CSV table of C-alpha atoms in Angstrom, one decimal:
chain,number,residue,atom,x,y,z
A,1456,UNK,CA,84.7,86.6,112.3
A,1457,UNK,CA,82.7,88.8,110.3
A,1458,UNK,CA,84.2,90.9,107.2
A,1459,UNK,CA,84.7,93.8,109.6
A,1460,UNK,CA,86.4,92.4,111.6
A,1461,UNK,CA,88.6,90.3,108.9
A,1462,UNK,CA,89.7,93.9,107.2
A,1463,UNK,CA,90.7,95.3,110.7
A,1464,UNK,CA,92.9,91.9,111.3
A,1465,UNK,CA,94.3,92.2,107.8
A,1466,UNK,CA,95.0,96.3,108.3
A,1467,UNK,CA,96.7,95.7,111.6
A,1468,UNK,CA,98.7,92.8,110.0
A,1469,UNK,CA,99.9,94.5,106.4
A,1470,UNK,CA,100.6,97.6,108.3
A,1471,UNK,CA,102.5,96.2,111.5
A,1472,UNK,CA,105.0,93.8,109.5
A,1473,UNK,CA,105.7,96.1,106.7
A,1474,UNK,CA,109.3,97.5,106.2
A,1475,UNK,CA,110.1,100.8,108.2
A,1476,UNK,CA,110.6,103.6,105.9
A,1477,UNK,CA,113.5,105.6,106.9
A,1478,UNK,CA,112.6,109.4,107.2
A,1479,UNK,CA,115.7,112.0,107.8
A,1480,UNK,CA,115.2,114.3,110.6
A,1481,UNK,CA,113.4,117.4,110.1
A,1482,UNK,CA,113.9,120.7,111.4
A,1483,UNK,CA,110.7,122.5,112.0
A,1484,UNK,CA,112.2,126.0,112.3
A,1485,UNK,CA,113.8,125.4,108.5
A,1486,UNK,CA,110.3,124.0,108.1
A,1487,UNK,CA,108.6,126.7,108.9
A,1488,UNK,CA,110.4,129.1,106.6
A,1489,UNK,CA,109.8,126.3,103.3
A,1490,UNK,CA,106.0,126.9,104.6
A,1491,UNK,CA,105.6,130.2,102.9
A,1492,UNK,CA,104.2,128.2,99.9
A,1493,UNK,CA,102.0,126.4,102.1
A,1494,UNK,CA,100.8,128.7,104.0
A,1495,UNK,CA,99.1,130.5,100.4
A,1496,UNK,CA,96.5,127.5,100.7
A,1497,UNK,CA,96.8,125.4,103.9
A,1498,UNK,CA,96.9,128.5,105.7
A,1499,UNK,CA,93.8,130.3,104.8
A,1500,UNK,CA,90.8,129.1,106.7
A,1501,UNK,CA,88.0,127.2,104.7
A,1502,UNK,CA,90.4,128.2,101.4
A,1503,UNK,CA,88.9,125.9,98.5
A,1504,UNK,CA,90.5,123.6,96.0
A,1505,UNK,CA,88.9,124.1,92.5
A,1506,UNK,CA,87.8,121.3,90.0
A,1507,UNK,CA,86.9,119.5,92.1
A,1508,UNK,CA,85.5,121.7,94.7
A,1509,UNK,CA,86.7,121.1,98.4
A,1510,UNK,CA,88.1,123.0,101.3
A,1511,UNK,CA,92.1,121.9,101.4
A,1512,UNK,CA,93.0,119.6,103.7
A,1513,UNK,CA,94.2,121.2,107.5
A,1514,UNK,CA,97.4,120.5,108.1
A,1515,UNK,CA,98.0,121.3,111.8
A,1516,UNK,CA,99.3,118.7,114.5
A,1517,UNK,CA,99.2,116.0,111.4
A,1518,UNK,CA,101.3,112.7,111.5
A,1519,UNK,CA,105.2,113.8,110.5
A,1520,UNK,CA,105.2,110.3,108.9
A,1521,UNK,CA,101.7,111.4,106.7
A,1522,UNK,CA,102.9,114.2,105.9
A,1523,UNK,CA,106.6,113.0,104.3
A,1524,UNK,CA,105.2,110.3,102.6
A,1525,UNK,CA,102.1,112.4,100.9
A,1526,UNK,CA,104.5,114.8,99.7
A,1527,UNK,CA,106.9,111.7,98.7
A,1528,UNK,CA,103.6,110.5,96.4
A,1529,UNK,CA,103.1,114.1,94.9
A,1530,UNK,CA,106.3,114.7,94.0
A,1531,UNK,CA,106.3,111.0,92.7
A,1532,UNK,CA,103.3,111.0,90.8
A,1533,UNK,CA,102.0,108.4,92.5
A,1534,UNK,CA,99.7,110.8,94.0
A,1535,UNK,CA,97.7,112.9,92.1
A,1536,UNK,CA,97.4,117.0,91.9
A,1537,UNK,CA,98.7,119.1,89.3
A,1538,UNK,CA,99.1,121.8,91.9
A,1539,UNK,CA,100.8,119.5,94.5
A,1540,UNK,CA,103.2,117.6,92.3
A,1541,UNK,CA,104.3,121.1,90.8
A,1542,UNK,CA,105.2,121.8,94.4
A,1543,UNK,CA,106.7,118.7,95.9
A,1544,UNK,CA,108.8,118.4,92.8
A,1545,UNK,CA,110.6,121.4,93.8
A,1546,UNK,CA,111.5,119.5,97.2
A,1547,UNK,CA,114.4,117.4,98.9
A,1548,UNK,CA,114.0,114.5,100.9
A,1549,UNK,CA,115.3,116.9,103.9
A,1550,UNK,CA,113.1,119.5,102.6
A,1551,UNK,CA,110.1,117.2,102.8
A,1552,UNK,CA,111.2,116.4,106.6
A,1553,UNK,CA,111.3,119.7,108.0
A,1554,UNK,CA,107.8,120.4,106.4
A,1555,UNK,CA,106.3,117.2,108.3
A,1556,UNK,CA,107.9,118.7,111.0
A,1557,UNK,CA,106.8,121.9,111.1
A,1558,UNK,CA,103.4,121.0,110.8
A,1559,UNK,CA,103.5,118.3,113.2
A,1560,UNK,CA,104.8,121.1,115.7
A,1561,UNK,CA,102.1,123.4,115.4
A,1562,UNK,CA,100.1,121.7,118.2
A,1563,UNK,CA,100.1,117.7,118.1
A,1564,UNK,CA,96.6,116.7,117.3
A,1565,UNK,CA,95.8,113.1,118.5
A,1566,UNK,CA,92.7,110.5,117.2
A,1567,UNK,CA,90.8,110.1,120.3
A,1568,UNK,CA,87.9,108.3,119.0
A,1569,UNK,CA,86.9,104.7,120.6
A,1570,UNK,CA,84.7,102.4,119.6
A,1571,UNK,CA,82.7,104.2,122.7
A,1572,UNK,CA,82.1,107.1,120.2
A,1573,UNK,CA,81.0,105.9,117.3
A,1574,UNK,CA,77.5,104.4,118.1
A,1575,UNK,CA,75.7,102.2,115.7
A,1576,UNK,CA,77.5,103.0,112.4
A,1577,UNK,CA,79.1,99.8,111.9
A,1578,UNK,CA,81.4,101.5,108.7
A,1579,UNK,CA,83.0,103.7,111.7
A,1580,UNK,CA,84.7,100.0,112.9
A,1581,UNK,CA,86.9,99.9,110.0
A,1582,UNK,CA,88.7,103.5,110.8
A,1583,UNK,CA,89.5,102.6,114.2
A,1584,UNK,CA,91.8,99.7,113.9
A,1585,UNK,CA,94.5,102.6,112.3
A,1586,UNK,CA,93.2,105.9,113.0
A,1587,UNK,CA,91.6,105.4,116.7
A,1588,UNK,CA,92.6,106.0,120.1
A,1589,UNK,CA,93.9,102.2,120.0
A,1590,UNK,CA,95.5,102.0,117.0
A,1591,UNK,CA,99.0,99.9,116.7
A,1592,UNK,CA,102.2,102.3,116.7
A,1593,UNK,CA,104.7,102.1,114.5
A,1594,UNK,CA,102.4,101.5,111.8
A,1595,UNK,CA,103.8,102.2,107.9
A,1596,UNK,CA,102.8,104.1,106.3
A,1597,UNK,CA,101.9,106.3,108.8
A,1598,UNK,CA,97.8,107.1,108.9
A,1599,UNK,CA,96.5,110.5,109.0
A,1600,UNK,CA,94.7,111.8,111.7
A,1601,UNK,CA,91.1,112.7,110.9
A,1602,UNK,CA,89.4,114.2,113.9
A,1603,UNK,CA,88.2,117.6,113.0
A,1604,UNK,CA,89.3,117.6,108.9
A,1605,UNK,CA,87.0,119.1,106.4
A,1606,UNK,CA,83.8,117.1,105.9
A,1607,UNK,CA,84.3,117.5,102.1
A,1608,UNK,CA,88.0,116.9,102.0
A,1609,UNK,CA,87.3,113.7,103.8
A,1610,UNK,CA,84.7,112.6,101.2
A,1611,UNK,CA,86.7,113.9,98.6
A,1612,UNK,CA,90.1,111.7,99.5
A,1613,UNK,CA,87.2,108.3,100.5
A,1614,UNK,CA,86.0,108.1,97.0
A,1615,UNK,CA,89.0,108.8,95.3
A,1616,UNK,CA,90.2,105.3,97.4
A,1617,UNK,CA,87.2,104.0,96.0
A,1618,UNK,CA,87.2,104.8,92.7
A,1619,UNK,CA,90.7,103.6,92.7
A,1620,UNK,CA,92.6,107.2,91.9
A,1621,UNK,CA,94.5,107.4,94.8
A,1622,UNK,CA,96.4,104.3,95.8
A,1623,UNK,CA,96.9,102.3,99.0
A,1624,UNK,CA,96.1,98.7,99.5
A,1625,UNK,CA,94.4,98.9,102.8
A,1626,UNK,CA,92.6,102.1,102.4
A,1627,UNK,CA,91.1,100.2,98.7
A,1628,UNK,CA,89.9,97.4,100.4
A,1629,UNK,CA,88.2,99.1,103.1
A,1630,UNK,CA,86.9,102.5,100.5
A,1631,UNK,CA,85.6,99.6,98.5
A,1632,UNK,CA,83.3,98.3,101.1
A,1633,UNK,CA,81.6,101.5,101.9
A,1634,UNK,CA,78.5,102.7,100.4
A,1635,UNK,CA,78.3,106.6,99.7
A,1636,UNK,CA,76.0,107.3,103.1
A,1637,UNK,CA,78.6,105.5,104.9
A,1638,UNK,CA,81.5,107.7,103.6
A,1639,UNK,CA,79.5,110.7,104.3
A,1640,UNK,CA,78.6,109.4,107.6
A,1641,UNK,CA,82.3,108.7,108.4
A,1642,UNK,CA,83.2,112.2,106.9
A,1643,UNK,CA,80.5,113.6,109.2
A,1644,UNK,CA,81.6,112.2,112.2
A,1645,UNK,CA,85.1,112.9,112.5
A,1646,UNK,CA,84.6,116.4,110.8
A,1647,UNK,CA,82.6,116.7,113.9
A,1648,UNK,CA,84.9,116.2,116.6
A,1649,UNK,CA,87.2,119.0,118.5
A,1650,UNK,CA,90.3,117.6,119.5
A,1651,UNK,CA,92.2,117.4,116.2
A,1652,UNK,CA,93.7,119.2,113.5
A,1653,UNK,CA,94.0,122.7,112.9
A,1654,UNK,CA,94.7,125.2,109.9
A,1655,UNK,CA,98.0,126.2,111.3
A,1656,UNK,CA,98.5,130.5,111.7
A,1657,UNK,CA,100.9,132.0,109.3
A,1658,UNK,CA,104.0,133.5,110.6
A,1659,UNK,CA,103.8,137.5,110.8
């Protein structure tokens, strides 16, 4: 088994046996009006983060479960963004869920990628065994989906992994094998693809 193939084994395994985090049951249309403070960044197309420069992350058909348990982190700590944490602070647990809701509502994106797609980039393998077509359900936390996120975002949040500023033990371990051309390869491809997120429409 080559070390590939060991991280995907161990990712499937840490992820499928770990405790499921109980999330309350969001409303998306009470989501939807908690938005308006969203909607000032993630709703503006190609809007920028500043220091560092990227383009915020789309939040359109993502993962619920991603989206409750990043805001969870901000308004933690664990997770780091002045901007963020000043927001999620502000939020309940119920607030949090209708958010993830929301989002999640504004057309379900999926992760259609298979190892079909991905050619010769052997870095690509390690993505798939959570955020492919294939992937196990139920996994916790849940993963994002990537296809069609910012290129620079997606760089952005892989070196952050890698530099060990944003937590998580399987996304460490497999940040810390890439080099930088195979994190700008992997934030190339799936920035690439069409059947994914969105930046979701503010409400008129």
């Amino acid at each position: 088994m080559n070390i590939i193939n060991k991280y995907i084994a161990f990712a499937v395994d840490v992820l499928t046996l770990s405790t499921v985090t109980a999330h309350a049951a969001g409303d998306p249309e009470q989501g939807e009006e908690l938005a308006y403070t969203c909607m000032g960044c993630h709703g503006i197309t190609g809007y920028r983060n500043a220091y560092p420069s990227f383009r915020v992350p789309k939040l359109g058909g993502q993962k619920a479960g991603y989206i409750e348990t990043a805001l969870k982190e901000y308004r933690s700590g664990t997770r780091s963004h002045r901007t963020m944490h000043a927001q999620g602070s502000t939020l309940s647990d119920q607030d949090i869920a209708d958010l993830a809701a929301y989002f999640q509502g504004t057309e379900m994106a999926t992760d259609s990628v298979t190892a079909a797609d991905i050619g010769e980039l052997a870095a690509l393998n390690t993505c798939l065994a959570c955020h492919g077509a294939q992937a196990a359900a139920g996994m916790v936390p849940t993963p994002a989906t990537l296809s069609a996120q910012h290129e620079d975002y997606l760089v952005h949040a892989l070196h952050q992994y890698k530099d060990g500023e944003r937590t998580g033990t399987v996304m460490s371990a497999f940040a810390g094998m890439l080099s930088d051309d195979d994190i700008e390869a992997i934030a190339r491809f799936y920035s690439r693809r069409d059947d994914g997120l969105h930046t979701p429409k503010k409400s008129n």
